[in-house]
Amino acid sequence: MRLWRFIRDNILKSKPNAGSILSFRLIPFDEKTRFFYNEHFGKLKNDAIAEAEKVLENRIILFGQEVLFENDIDWNVDFINGKRWDPKTDYRFSKESDPKFVWELNRHQFLPTLGKAFFLMGDERYARKAISLIGSWIDENPLFQGINWISGIELALRQISWIWTLHFIHGSESLTPEIKKKIAESMFFQTMYIERNLSFYSSAGNHLISEITGMALVGKDLGRNDLVTTAAGLLEEEVDRQILMDGAGAEQSPSYLAHTMEYYLLFALAMGMEMVSPKILKGIERGSLFIQALLNAGEDALYSGDSDSGEVLRLSHAYNNFKTLLNVSACVTGNMDTLQEDFHEDEKSFWLLGPARFQELTNRIVRRKVCGRNAFEEGGYYILENTLDGRDIKVAFDCGPLGMKPMAAHGHADALSFILNVDGHPVFIDPGTYVYFKENKWRDYFRGTSGHNTVRIDGFDQSNFSGTFIAMQHAEAECISWMEGEKVSGRHSGYSRLRSPAVHYRTIAFEKDGKIIEIIDRIESAGEHLVEQFFHLDRGCVPGIIDNGVIFIGIPCGSITVRFDHRMELSIYYGDDELPLGWISRVYGSKEKTFTIVGRNRMRGSDTFATRIYF
């Protein structure tokens, strides 16, 4: 009764009018836009229509796999194990289901596919299906109850999908005033829930920015200027906390930095540049230059920290999402250094920008190499680039903070880890994330020290985690030396908590004359310790037989040779479930076998170990 009185007295009195939905235009969804699409992206049209046809049959792509819902979609079912979510279950401690497998479906990111198909073909089947799915969700998810009302980011992402879908189908005869009213009221309630439960505390990273952006977009769509004004102020307040002064993300996850930046870009595009402060524009620009630097080092560099395969707005599968972010950023900020040479192939940018701005940017593409910065001191990312024996070698080195304090929810215990890219091919990689909930063993492995190309001491992670998204003790890392294109050195204090404290120092250097990368690990301690070095290989990279501390590794573009310190006892693992070791995950909830090389040595006192990679 108290909940109902609250709704009656505080919310129902200010419900939106039936006609208030779709009160602004994202881009001109007209015949000119349709013609431009057919001229420039006609080769993608058949695939888009085929995907929409699958959605008509309840065949939906979720985390990279096609899922068939044979009858009406049950919005509270875990599509992996088929179990219906118990509303009494605390999602943080469920042992039977992973809430992300419920939330991914309920983000409704497949709905814009139906909207796009309707806009391109004029077939009412697509609009009717989209409206039917939205309507069934509203009917089956009572206000403020159940798994689909518990997380603000999920409400925000769902409404972002609804807004773009509704704009695609705004000319449909199926979108009646009654339907508009029903959808507008649901959006109103979802947004009011977000406004009253903003994640200022435990999820004050990309979750908070998603919620604020959702408020702004729904406010704009419903004609609620008060929501827009509030959201604009909050986004400006947050931008320097979310995007560090060097462009790195405060959460120490490039993936979630990209999400944060996309929220800011959607805000800018929907509101108009007059609503976007110079402070926000500067944040978008520096974040884009950071993403560009990591992309140049090899896309695998973008998998450090947590990455859940999530998207903010799904409008196309035909282009790299990180590159779309850089292209749209170029349009919004005016900095053409992030505009990609193949921008003309970027379908999602077309739908976000509209034909006029898209054509203008296409005419400004300059085919040149932009030499940006490679040292990001605040974020702790350093990129070494060089050419050894005619091979393009790139190393990304991490000696930054664990994550956004106090919880570092999306950080990994990866201090002084590195990735290696040879001639555009990933070799030593960050294995990824795999899962958050339910399977604690795998959550601990993929975010733990043994899941990264760094050193572990006495079997302990560098940072001490408690629960899915809480770090109780943070390894403090810092760069102590940097020479552009030649050498980087860092250290961290994560093992100062041991009974016999230890400090790990690592230097990675190019020796061009010898065509070598040298990795020097020094452990300073007065006690005895087990030291383990981990080297995770990408799929397609195959280590050969261990011969006197030397391993020959076949890679997609030839081979490399790694010579380990002669005191290291070497082992090679491939898909080991027990330890675990030898795994990679590039899609949430899915993992694949790969090779991991481990060197182990028990040392007394301070010692130094050298590893050399020959090209």
Coordinates of C-alpha atoms in Angstrom, one line a residue:
M1 CA 0.0 0.0 0.0
R2 CA 2.8 2.4 0.8
L3 CA 4.3 1.8 -2.7
W4 CA 1.0 2.5 -4.3
R5 CA 0.4 5.7 -2.4
F6 CA 3.9 6.9 -3.4
I7 CA 3.1 6.2 -7.1
R8 CA -0.3 7.9 -6.8
D9 CA 1.0 11.0 -5.0
N10 CA 4.4 11.5 -6.6
I11 CA 4.3 10.0 -10.1
L12 CA 0.9 9.4 -11.6
K13 CA -0.1 13.1 -11.3
S14 CA 2.7 14.0 -13.7
K15 CA 2.2 11.3 -16.3
P16 CA 2.9 12.3 -19.9
N17 CA 0.2 13.0 -22.4
A18 CA -0.5 10.5 -25.1
G19 CA 0.9 12.7 -27.8
S20 CA 4.1 13.7 -26.1
I21 CA 6.2 10.7 -27.3
L22 CA 8.5 11.3 -30.3
S23 CA 8.6 15.0 -29.7
F24 CA 11.9 15.5 -31.6
R25 CA 13.7 14.0 -34.6
L26 CA 17.0 12.1 -34.4
I27 CA 17.8 12.4 -38.1
P28 CA 15.4 13.0 -41.0
F29 CA 13.8 9.6 -41.6
D30 CA 12.6 10.5 -45.0
E31 CA 12.9 9.5 -48.7
K32 CA 16.2 11.2 -49.1
T33 CA 17.7 9.2 -46.2
R34 CA 16.3 6.0 -47.7
F35 CA 17.8 6.8 -51.1
F36 CA 21.2 7.7 -49.6
Y37 CA 21.2 4.4 -47.7
N38 CA 20.4 2.3 -50.8
E39 CA 23.1 4.1 -52.7
H40 CA 25.8 3.7 -50.1
F41 CA 24.9 0.7 -48.1
G42 CA 22.7 -1.3 -50.5
K43 CA 25.0 -4.3 -50.2
L44 CA 24.1 -4.5 -46.4
K45 CA 20.3 -4.3 -47.0
N46 CA 19.7 -7.9 -47.6
D47 CA 21.5 -8.9 -44.4
A48 CA 19.5 -6.3 -42.4
I49 CA 16.2 -7.6 -43.8
A50 CA 17.2 -11.2 -43.1
E51 CA 18.0 -10.4 -39.5
A52 CA 14.7 -8.6 -39.1
E53 CA 12.9 -11.7 -40.5
K54 CA 14.6 -13.8 -37.9
V55 CA 13.3 -11.5 -35.2
L56 CA 9.8 -11.9 -36.6
E57 CA 10.3 -15.6 -35.8
N58 CA 11.6 -14.9 -32.3
R59 CA 15.2 -15.8 -33.5
I60 CA 17.4 -13.3 -31.6
I61 CA 21.1 -12.9 -31.5
L62 CA 22.3 -12.7 -27.9
F63 CA 26.0 -12.7 -26.9
G64 CA 26.9 -13.9 -30.4
Q65 CA 24.5 -16.8 -30.6
E66 CA 21.1 -17.2 -32.2
V67 CA 18.4 -18.0 -29.6
L68 CA 15.0 -19.3 -30.6
F69 CA 12.1 -18.5 -28.4
E70 CA 9.5 -21.0 -29.6
N71 CA 6.4 -19.3 -28.2
D72 CA 5.9 -15.8 -26.8
I73 CA 9.0 -14.4 -25.2
D74 CA 9.2 -14.8 -21.5
W75 CA 11.1 -11.7 -20.4
N76 CA 12.2 -13.2 -17.1
V77 CA 13.9 -16.4 -18.4
D78 CA 17.6 -17.1 -18.5
F79 CA 18.0 -18.1 -22.2
I80 CA 21.0 -20.3 -21.4
N81 CA 19.5 -22.7 -18.9
G82 CA 15.8 -22.0 -19.4
K83 CA 15.1 -21.1 -15.8
R84 CA 12.7 -18.4 -14.9
W85 CA 14.2 -15.7 -12.6
D86 CA 12.7 -15.8 -9.1
P87 CA 11.9 -12.2 -8.1
K88 CA 13.0 -13.0 -4.5
T89 CA 16.5 -14.0 -5.6
D90 CA 19.3 -11.5 -5.0
Y91 CA 21.0 -11.4 -8.4
R92 CA 24.4 -10.8 -6.8
F93 CA 24.4 -14.2 -5.2
S94 CA 22.5 -16.5 -7.6
K95 CA 24.0 -19.9 -8.0
E96 CA 21.6 -21.1 -10.7
S97 CA 21.4 -18.3 -13.2
D98 CA 23.4 -15.4 -14.5
P99 CA 21.3 -12.2 -14.5
K100 CA 23.2 -10.9 -17.5
F101 CA 21.5 -13.6 -19.6
V102 CA 18.2 -12.2 -18.6
W103 CA 19.2 -8.5 -19.0
E104 CA 20.8 -9.0 -22.4
L105 CA 17.4 -10.0 -23.8
N106 CA 15.6 -7.2 -22.0
R107 CA 17.9 -4.5 -23.4
H108 CA 15.8 -4.9 -26.6
Q109 CA 18.8 -4.1 -28.8
F110 CA 17.4 -6.3 -31.5
L111 CA 14.3 -4.0 -31.9
P112 CA 16.1 -1.3 -34.0
T113 CA 16.7 -4.0 -36.5
L114 CA 12.9 -4.3 -37.0
G115 CA 12.6 -0.5 -37.1
K116 CA 15.3 -0.2 -39.7
A117 CA 13.6 -2.9 -41.8
F118 CA 10.3 -1.1 -41.6
F119 CA 11.9 2.2 -42.7
L120 CA 13.7 0.6 -45.6
M121 CA 10.9 -1.6 -46.8
G122 CA 7.6 0.0 -45.6
D123 CA 6.4 -3.5 -44.5
E124 CA 4.0 -3.2 -41.5
R125 CA 5.0 -6.6 -40.2
Y126 CA 8.2 -5.2 -38.8
A127 CA 6.5 -2.3 -37.0
R128 CA 3.8 -4.5 -35.6
K129 CA 6.3 -6.9 -34.3
A130 CA 8.4 -4.2 -32.6
I131 CA 5.2 -2.7 -31.0
S132 CA 4.0 -6.1 -29.9
L133 CA 7.3 -6.9 -28.2
I134 CA 7.4 -3.6 -26.4
G135 CA 3.8 -4.0 -25.4
S136 CA 4.4 -7.5 -24.0
W137 CA 7.3 -6.3 -22.0
I138 CA 5.3 -3.6 -20.4
D139 CA 2.5 -6.0 -19.6
E140 CA 4.7 -8.7 -18.2
N141 CA 7.0 -6.5 -16.1
P142 CA 4.9 -4.8 -13.4
L143 CA 6.1 -1.4 -12.2
F144 CA 9.2 -1.6 -10.0
Q145 CA 9.1 -5.4 -9.6
G146 CA 11.4 -8.2 -10.7
I147 CA 14.9 -8.6 -12.3
N148 CA 14.2 -6.2 -15.1
W149 CA 13.5 -3.2 -12.8
I150 CA 16.4 -3.7 -10.4
S151 CA 19.3 -2.1 -12.4
G152 CA 19.2 1.5 -13.7
I153 CA 21.6 0.8 -16.6
E154 CA 19.2 -1.9 -17.9
L155 CA 16.3 0.5 -17.9
A156 CA 18.4 3.2 -19.6
L157 CA 19.7 0.8 -22.4
R158 CA 16.2 -0.6 -23.0
Q159 CA 14.8 2.9 -23.5
I160 CA 17.6 3.9 -25.8
S161 CA 16.7 0.9 -28.0
W162 CA 13.0 1.9 -27.8
I163 CA 13.6 5.5 -28.8
W164 CA 15.6 4.6 -32.0
T165 CA 13.1 1.9 -32.9
L166 CA 10.1 4.3 -32.5
H167 CA 11.9 6.9 -34.6
F168 CA 12.4 4.3 -37.4
I169 CA 8.7 3.4 -37.3
H170 CA 7.2 6.8 -36.6
G171 CA 5.3 6.7 -39.9
S172 CA 3.7 3.3 -39.2
E173 CA -0.1 3.0 -39.1
S174 CA 0.4 0.5 -36.3
L175 CA 1.8 3.2 -34.0
T176 CA -1.6 4.4 -32.8
P177 CA -2.2 7.1 -30.2
E178 CA -3.2 4.4 -27.7
I179 CA 0.1 2.6 -28.3
K180 CA 2.1 5.8 -28.0
K181 CA 0.4 6.6 -24.7
K182 CA 1.2 3.1 -23.3
I183 CA 4.8 3.3 -24.3
A184 CA 5.2 6.9 -23.1
E185 CA 3.8 6.0 -19.7
S186 CA 6.2 3.1 -19.3
M187 CA 9.2 5.2 -20.4
F188 CA 8.1 7.8 -17.9
F189 CA 8.0 5.3 -15.0
Q190 CA 11.3 3.7 -15.9
T191 CA 12.9 7.2 -16.1
M192 CA 11.4 8.2 -12.8
Y193 CA 12.9 5.0 -11.2
I194 CA 16.3 5.9 -12.7
E195 CA 16.1 9.5 -11.4
R196 CA 15.3 8.4 -7.9
N197 CA 18.0 5.7 -7.9
L198 CA 21.0 7.1 -9.7
S199 CA 24.2 5.1 -9.1
F200 CA 26.2 7.8 -7.3
Y201 CA 27.8 5.2 -5.1
S202 CA 28.6 1.6 -5.9
S203 CA 28.2 1.8 -9.7
A204 CA 29.3 5.4 -10.2
G205 CA 31.1 4.6 -13.5
N206 CA 29.5 3.8 -16.8
H207 CA 26.3 2.7 -15.0
L208 CA 25.8 6.2 -13.8
I209 CA 26.5 7.8 -17.2
S210 CA 24.1 5.4 -18.9
E211 CA 21.3 6.3 -16.4
I212 CA 21.8 10.1 -16.8
T213 CA 21.9 9.7 -20.6
G214 CA 18.7 7.7 -20.5
M215 CA 17.1 10.5 -18.5
A216 CA 18.2 13.1 -21.0
L217 CA 17.0 11.1 -24.1
V218 CA 13.6 10.2 -22.6
G219 CA 13.2 13.7 -21.3
K220 CA 13.8 15.0 -24.8
D221 CA 11.4 12.4 -26.3
L222 CA 8.6 13.1 -23.8
G223 CA 9.1 16.9 -23.9
R224 CA 10.3 16.9 -20.3
N225 CA 12.8 19.8 -20.3
D226 CA 13.4 19.5 -16.6
L227 CA 14.9 16.0 -17.1
V228 CA 17.0 17.2 -19.9
T229 CA 18.4 20.2 -17.9
T230 CA 19.1 18.0 -14.9
A231 CA 20.9 15.4 -17.0
A232 CA 22.9 17.9 -18.9
G233 CA 24.2 19.3 -15.6
L234 CA 25.1 15.9 -14.2
L235 CA 26.9 14.8 -17.4
E236 CA 29.0 17.9 -17.3
E237 CA 29.8 17.4 -13.6
E238 CA 30.9 13.8 -14.2
V239 CA 32.9 14.0 -17.4
D240 CA 36.3 14.7 -15.9
R241 CA 35.8 12.0 -13.2
Q242 CA 34.9 9.4 -15.8
I243 CA 37.4 10.3 -18.5
L244 CA 40.8 11.1 -17.1
M245 CA 42.9 14.1 -18.2
D246 CA 45.0 11.8 -20.5
G247 CA 41.9 10.2 -22.0
A248 CA 42.0 6.9 -20.2
G249 CA 38.9 5.7 -18.4
A250 CA 38.7 5.9 -14.7
E251 CA 37.3 2.4 -14.5
Q252 CA 40.5 1.0 -16.1
S253 CA 38.4 -0.7 -18.8
P254 CA 38.7 0.6 -22.3
S255 CA 35.5 -1.3 -23.2
Y256 CA 33.5 0.6 -20.5
L257 CA 35.3 3.9 -21.4
A258 CA 33.9 3.4 -25.0
H259 CA 30.4 2.9 -23.5
T260 CA 30.8 6.0 -21.5
M261 CA 31.9 8.0 -24.5
E262 CA 29.0 6.6 -26.6
Y263 CA 26.5 7.8 -24.0
Y264 CA 28.0 11.3 -24.2
L265 CA 27.9 11.2 -28.0
L266 CA 24.3 10.1 -28.1
F267 CA 23.5 13.0 -25.7
A268 CA 25.3 15.5 -28.0
L269 CA 23.6 14.2 -31.2
A270 CA 20.1 14.1 -29.7
M271 CA 20.3 17.5 -27.8
G272 CA 22.1 19.5 -30.4
M273 CA 25.5 21.1 -29.9
E274 CA 24.0 24.1 -28.0
M275 CA 23.4 21.8 -25.1
V276 CA 26.9 20.3 -25.1
S277 CA 29.4 22.2 -23.0
P278 CA 33.1 22.7 -24.0
K279 CA 34.0 20.6 -21.0
I280 CA 32.1 17.6 -22.4
L281 CA 33.5 18.1 -25.8
K282 CA 37.1 18.1 -24.4
G283 CA 36.3 14.9 -22.5
I284 CA 35.0 13.2 -25.6
E285 CA 38.0 14.3 -27.7
R286 CA 40.7 13.1 -25.2
G287 CA 38.9 9.8 -24.7
S288 CA 38.7 9.3 -28.4
L289 CA 42.5 9.9 -28.9
F290 CA 43.1 7.3 -26.1
I291 CA 40.9 4.7 -27.8
Q292 CA 42.6 5.5 -31.1
A293 CA 46.1 4.9 -29.6
L294 CA 45.0 1.5 -28.2
L295 CA 43.3 0.5 -31.5
N296 CA 46.6 1.4 -33.3
A297 CA 48.4 -0.9 -30.8
G298 CA 46.1 -3.8 -31.8
E299 CA 42.4 -4.3 -30.9
D300 CA 43.4 -6.8 -28.2
A301 CA 44.6 -3.8 -26.1
L302 CA 41.0 -2.8 -25.7
Y303 CA 40.2 -6.0 -23.7
S304 CA 42.1 -5.0 -20.6
G305 CA 39.9 -4.8 -17.5
D306 CA 36.3 -6.0 -17.6
S307 CA 34.5 -6.3 -21.0
D308 CA 31.0 -7.8 -21.1
S309 CA 30.4 -7.8 -24.9
G310 CA 27.8 -5.1 -24.3
E311 CA 26.6 -2.5 -26.7
V312 CA 24.9 0.9 -26.1
L313 CA 23.0 1.0 -29.3
R314 CA 23.0 -1.7 -31.9
L315 CA 22.3 -0.3 -35.4
S316 CA 24.7 -2.4 -37.5
H317 CA 26.9 -5.5 -37.3
A318 CA 29.0 -4.5 -40.4
Y319 CA 31.6 -2.3 -38.8
N320 CA 33.9 -2.1 -35.8
N321 CA 32.1 -0.4 -32.8
F322 CA 35.3 1.2 -31.6
K323 CA 35.9 2.8 -35.0
T324 CA 32.3 4.0 -35.1
L325 CA 32.9 5.7 -31.8
L326 CA 36.0 7.5 -33.3
N327 CA 34.1 8.5 -36.4
V328 CA 31.2 10.0 -34.6
S329 CA 33.6 11.7 -32.2
A330 CA 35.3 13.4 -35.2
C331 CA 32.0 14.8 -36.2
V332 CA 31.0 16.0 -32.8
T333 CA 34.4 17.5 -31.7
G334 CA 35.7 18.5 -35.1
N335 CA 39.0 16.7 -34.5
M336 CA 39.6 14.8 -37.7
D337 CA 42.5 12.8 -36.3
T338 CA 40.1 10.1 -35.2
L339 CA 38.2 9.9 -38.5
Q340 CA 38.9 6.4 -40.0
E341 CA 40.0 6.0 -43.6
D342 CA 37.1 3.5 -44.2
F343 CA 34.5 5.8 -42.6
H344 CA 32.4 5.5 -45.8
E345 CA 31.7 1.9 -44.8
D346 CA 30.4 2.8 -41.3
E347 CA 26.6 2.1 -41.4
K348 CA 26.0 2.9 -37.7
S349 CA 27.6 6.3 -38.1
F350 CA 25.2 7.0 -41.0
W351 CA 22.2 6.2 -38.9
L352 CA 23.5 8.4 -36.0
L353 CA 24.6 11.4 -38.1
G354 CA 22.1 11.4 -41.0
P355 CA 23.0 11.7 -44.7
A356 CA 24.1 15.3 -44.8
R357 CA 26.7 15.1 -42.0
F358 CA 27.8 11.6 -43.1
Q359 CA 28.5 12.9 -46.6
E360 CA 30.3 15.9 -45.3
L361 CA 32.6 13.7 -43.2
T362 CA 33.2 11.3 -46.1
N363 CA 34.5 14.3 -48.2
R364 CA 37.0 15.1 -45.4
I365 CA 38.7 11.7 -45.1
V366 CA 42.5 12.2 -45.4
R367 CA 44.6 9.1 -45.9
R368 CA 47.5 9.8 -43.6
K369 CA 49.0 8.3 -40.5
V370 CA 48.3 10.3 -37.4
C371 CA 51.1 10.1 -34.9
G372 CA 49.4 10.5 -31.5
R373 CA 50.7 10.1 -28.0
N374 CA 51.8 6.8 -26.7
A375 CA 52.2 7.6 -23.0
F376 CA 49.1 8.0 -20.8
E377 CA 50.5 8.8 -17.4
E378 CA 47.3 9.1 -15.4
G379 CA 45.7 5.9 -16.8
G380 CA 49.0 4.1 -16.7
Y381 CA 49.0 2.9 -20.3
Y382 CA 52.2 3.0 -22.4
I383 CA 52.6 1.9 -26.0
L384 CA 55.9 0.9 -27.5
E385 CA 56.1 0.9 -31.3
N386 CA 59.0 -0.1 -33.4
T387 CA 60.1 -2.1 -36.5
L388 CA 62.4 -5.1 -35.9
D389 CA 63.8 -6.9 -39.0
G390 CA 61.0 -5.3 -41.1
R391 CA 58.2 -6.5 -38.8
D392 CA 55.8 -4.0 -37.2
I393 CA 56.0 -4.6 -33.4
K394 CA 53.7 -3.0 -30.9
V395 CA 53.6 -3.5 -27.1
A396 CA 51.0 -2.1 -24.7
F397 CA 52.1 -2.0 -21.1
D398 CA 49.8 -1.4 -18.1
C399 CA 51.1 0.2 -14.9
G400 CA 48.1 2.1 -13.9
P401 CA 45.6 2.0 -11.0
L402 CA 43.4 -1.0 -10.4
G403 CA 40.2 0.9 -11.2
M404 CA 37.8 3.5 -10.1
K405 CA 38.0 3.9 -6.3
P406 CA 36.8 2.8 -3.9
M407 CA 35.6 -0.5 -5.3
A408 CA 37.5 -0.8 -8.6
A409 CA 34.6 -2.9 -9.7
H410 CA 35.8 -3.5 -13.3
G411 CA 39.5 -3.6 -12.7
H412 CA 41.7 -6.6 -13.1
A413 CA 44.8 -7.6 -11.1
D414 CA 47.0 -7.0 -14.1
A415 CA 49.7 -4.5 -13.0
L416 CA 52.8 -4.6 -15.2
S417 CA 51.1 -6.8 -17.7
F418 CA 51.7 -6.4 -21.4
I419 CA 50.3 -7.5 -24.8
L420 CA 52.3 -8.0 -28.0
N421 CA 51.1 -7.4 -31.5
V422 CA 53.2 -8.5 -34.5
D423 CA 52.4 -7.2 -38.0
G424 CA 48.8 -6.6 -36.9
H425 CA 48.3 -10.0 -35.3
P426 CA 47.8 -10.4 -31.6
V427 CA 50.4 -12.8 -30.0
F428 CA 50.5 -12.3 -26.2
I429 CA 47.0 -11.3 -25.2
D430 CA 44.7 -10.3 -22.4
P431 CA 42.4 -13.3 -22.1
G432 CA 39.3 -11.2 -21.4
T433 CA 36.5 -11.4 -18.8
Y434 CA 34.1 -14.4 -19.6
V435 CA 31.6 -14.0 -16.7
Y436 CA 30.7 -11.8 -13.7
F437 CA 28.1 -13.9 -11.8
K438 CA 27.4 -17.5 -10.8
E439 CA 30.8 -19.0 -11.6
N440 CA 33.1 -17.5 -9.0
K441 CA 36.1 -19.7 -10.0
W442 CA 36.1 -18.3 -13.5
R443 CA 35.4 -14.7 -12.4
D444 CA 38.4 -15.0 -10.1
Y445 CA 40.7 -16.4 -12.8
F446 CA 39.9 -14.0 -15.7
R447 CA 40.4 -10.9 -13.4
G448 CA 43.2 -12.5 -11.4
T449 CA 46.9 -12.1 -11.8
S450 CA 47.4 -15.6 -13.4
G451 CA 45.0 -14.5 -16.2
H452 CA 47.4 -11.8 -17.4
N453 CA 50.9 -11.5 -18.8
T454 CA 52.6 -10.5 -15.6
V455 CA 54.2 -12.0 -12.4
R456 CA 52.4 -13.7 -9.5
I457 CA 54.1 -14.2 -6.1
D458 CA 53.2 -17.1 -3.7
G459 CA 50.0 -17.9 -5.6
F460 CA 48.3 -14.6 -4.5
D461 CA 46.7 -12.0 -6.8
Q462 CA 48.3 -8.6 -6.7
S463 CA 45.0 -7.1 -5.5
N464 CA 42.7 -8.7 -3.0
F465 CA 39.1 -9.1 -4.2
S466 CA 35.9 -9.8 -2.2
G467 CA 32.8 -10.5 -4.2
T468 CA 32.0 -9.9 -7.8
F469 CA 32.8 -6.2 -8.0
I470 CA 34.7 -5.3 -4.9
A471 CA 38.5 -5.0 -4.4
M472 CA 39.5 -4.8 -0.8
Q473 CA 43.1 -4.1 -1.4
H474 CA 44.5 -2.3 -4.4
A475 CA 47.9 -2.9 -5.9
E476 CA 49.4 0.6 -6.5
A477 CA 51.4 0.7 -9.7
E478 CA 53.5 3.5 -11.3
C479 CA 55.7 4.1 -14.2
I480 CA 59.3 4.9 -13.2
S481 CA 60.9 5.3 -16.7
W482 CA 59.7 5.9 -20.2
M483 CA 61.6 6.3 -23.5
E484 CA 59.4 6.7 -26.5
G485 CA 59.7 3.7 -28.8
E486 CA 62.5 2.2 -26.8
K487 CA 61.7 1.3 -23.1
V488 CA 59.2 1.4 -20.3
S489 CA 59.7 0.5 -16.6
G490 CA 57.2 0.2 -13.8
R491 CA 56.6 -1.2 -10.3
H492 CA 53.7 -2.1 -8.1
S493 CA 53.2 -2.6 -4.3
G494 CA 50.6 -5.3 -4.4
Y495 CA 52.8 -7.8 -2.6
S496 CA 53.9 -5.5 0.2
R497 CA 51.1 -7.2 2.2
L498 CA 52.9 -10.5 2.3
R499 CA 54.5 -11.8 5.5
S500 CA 57.8 -11.2 3.7
P501 CA 56.9 -8.1 1.6
A502 CA 57.9 -8.0 -2.0
V503 CA 58.0 -5.4 -4.7
H504 CA 57.8 -6.3 -8.4
Y505 CA 59.7 -4.2 -11.0
R506 CA 59.4 -4.8 -14.7
T507 CA 61.2 -3.2 -17.7
I508 CA 60.3 -3.9 -21.3
A509 CA 62.8 -2.7 -23.9
F510 CA 63.5 -2.9 -27.6
E511 CA 67.0 -4.0 -28.6
K512 CA 66.9 -3.1 -32.3
D513 CA 70.4 -4.2 -33.1
G514 CA 69.6 -7.7 -31.8
K515 CA 66.0 -7.7 -33.1
I516 CA 64.8 -8.5 -29.6
I517 CA 62.3 -7.4 -27.0
E518 CA 63.7 -7.9 -23.5
I519 CA 61.5 -8.3 -20.4
I520 CA 63.3 -7.8 -17.1
D521 CA 61.4 -8.8 -14.0
R522 CA 63.0 -7.9 -10.6
I523 CA 61.6 -9.0 -7.3
E524 CA 62.9 -7.2 -4.3
S525 CA 62.4 -9.0 -1.0
A526 CA 64.2 -10.3 2.0
G527 CA 62.3 -13.6 2.1
E528 CA 61.6 -16.7 0.1
H529 CA 58.9 -16.7 -2.5
L530 CA 57.5 -18.7 -5.4
V531 CA 57.6 -16.5 -8.5
E532 CA 55.4 -17.3 -11.6
Q533 CA 55.5 -15.6 -15.0
F534 CA 52.5 -16.0 -17.3
F535 CA 52.4 -15.6 -21.0
H536 CA 48.9 -16.0 -22.7
L537 CA 48.9 -16.7 -26.4
D538 CA 46.2 -15.8 -28.8
R539 CA 44.3 -18.5 -30.7
G540 CA 46.3 -19.5 -33.7
C541 CA 49.6 -19.1 -31.9
V542 CA 51.1 -22.5 -31.2
P543 CA 54.1 -23.1 -28.9
G544 CA 56.6 -25.8 -29.8
I545 CA 58.7 -28.1 -27.7
I546 CA 60.5 -26.7 -24.7
D547 CA 64.3 -26.9 -25.3
N548 CA 66.7 -25.7 -22.7
G549 CA 64.5 -22.7 -21.7
V550 CA 63.6 -21.8 -25.3
I551 CA 60.2 -22.1 -26.9
F552 CA 59.6 -21.6 -30.6
I553 CA 56.1 -20.2 -31.3
G554 CA 54.3 -20.3 -34.6
I555 CA 52.2 -17.2 -35.1
P556 CA 49.8 -16.2 -38.1
C557 CA 52.6 -14.1 -39.7
G558 CA 55.5 -16.5 -39.2
S559 CA 57.2 -17.3 -35.9
I560 CA 58.9 -15.9 -32.8
T561 CA 61.3 -17.4 -30.3
V562 CA 61.2 -16.9 -26.6
R563 CA 64.2 -17.5 -24.4
F564 CA 63.3 -17.7 -20.7
D565 CA 65.6 -17.3 -17.7
H566 CA 67.4 -20.6 -17.3
R567 CA 66.2 -21.0 -13.7
M568 CA 62.6 -21.0 -14.7
E569 CA 60.8 -24.3 -14.8
L570 CA 58.5 -24.1 -17.8
S571 CA 55.1 -25.6 -18.4
I572 CA 52.5 -25.2 -21.3
Y573 CA 48.8 -25.4 -20.6
Y574 CA 45.9 -25.7 -23.0
G575 CA 42.4 -25.4 -21.7
D576 CA 43.1 -26.6 -18.2
D577 CA 39.9 -26.6 -16.1
E578 CA 41.5 -27.3 -12.8
L579 CA 44.1 -24.5 -12.3
P580 CA 42.6 -22.9 -14.5
L581 CA 44.9 -21.8 -17.4
G582 CA 44.9 -21.7 -21.2
W583 CA 41.6 -19.9 -21.9
I584 CA 40.4 -16.9 -23.8
S585 CA 37.0 -15.2 -23.8
R586 CA 36.0 -12.6 -26.4
V587 CA 32.2 -13.0 -25.9
Y588 CA 30.5 -12.8 -22.5
G589 CA 29.6 -16.3 -21.3
S590 CA 31.8 -18.1 -23.8
K591 CA 35.4 -19.2 -23.5
E592 CA 37.8 -21.0 -25.8
K593 CA 41.0 -23.0 -25.3
T594 CA 44.3 -21.4 -26.0
F595 CA 47.9 -21.8 -24.9
T596 CA 49.4 -20.4 -21.8
I597 CA 53.2 -20.6 -21.0
V598 CA 54.1 -20.5 -17.3
G599 CA 57.6 -20.1 -15.8
R600 CA 58.1 -20.9 -12.1
N601 CA 61.0 -20.4 -9.8
R602 CA 61.4 -20.4 -6.0
M603 CA 63.8 -17.6 -5.0
R604 CA 65.4 -16.3 -1.8
G605 CA 66.1 -12.7 -1.4
S606 CA 66.0 -10.2 -4.3
D607 CA 66.4 -11.6 -7.8
T608 CA 66.1 -10.7 -11.4
F609 CA 64.7 -12.8 -14.3
A610 CA 65.2 -11.9 -18.0
T611 CA 63.0 -13.1 -20.8
R612 CA 63.9 -12.3 -24.4
I613 CA 61.6 -12.5 -27.5
Y614 CA 63.4 -12.9 -30.8
F615 CA 61.9 -11.9 -34.2

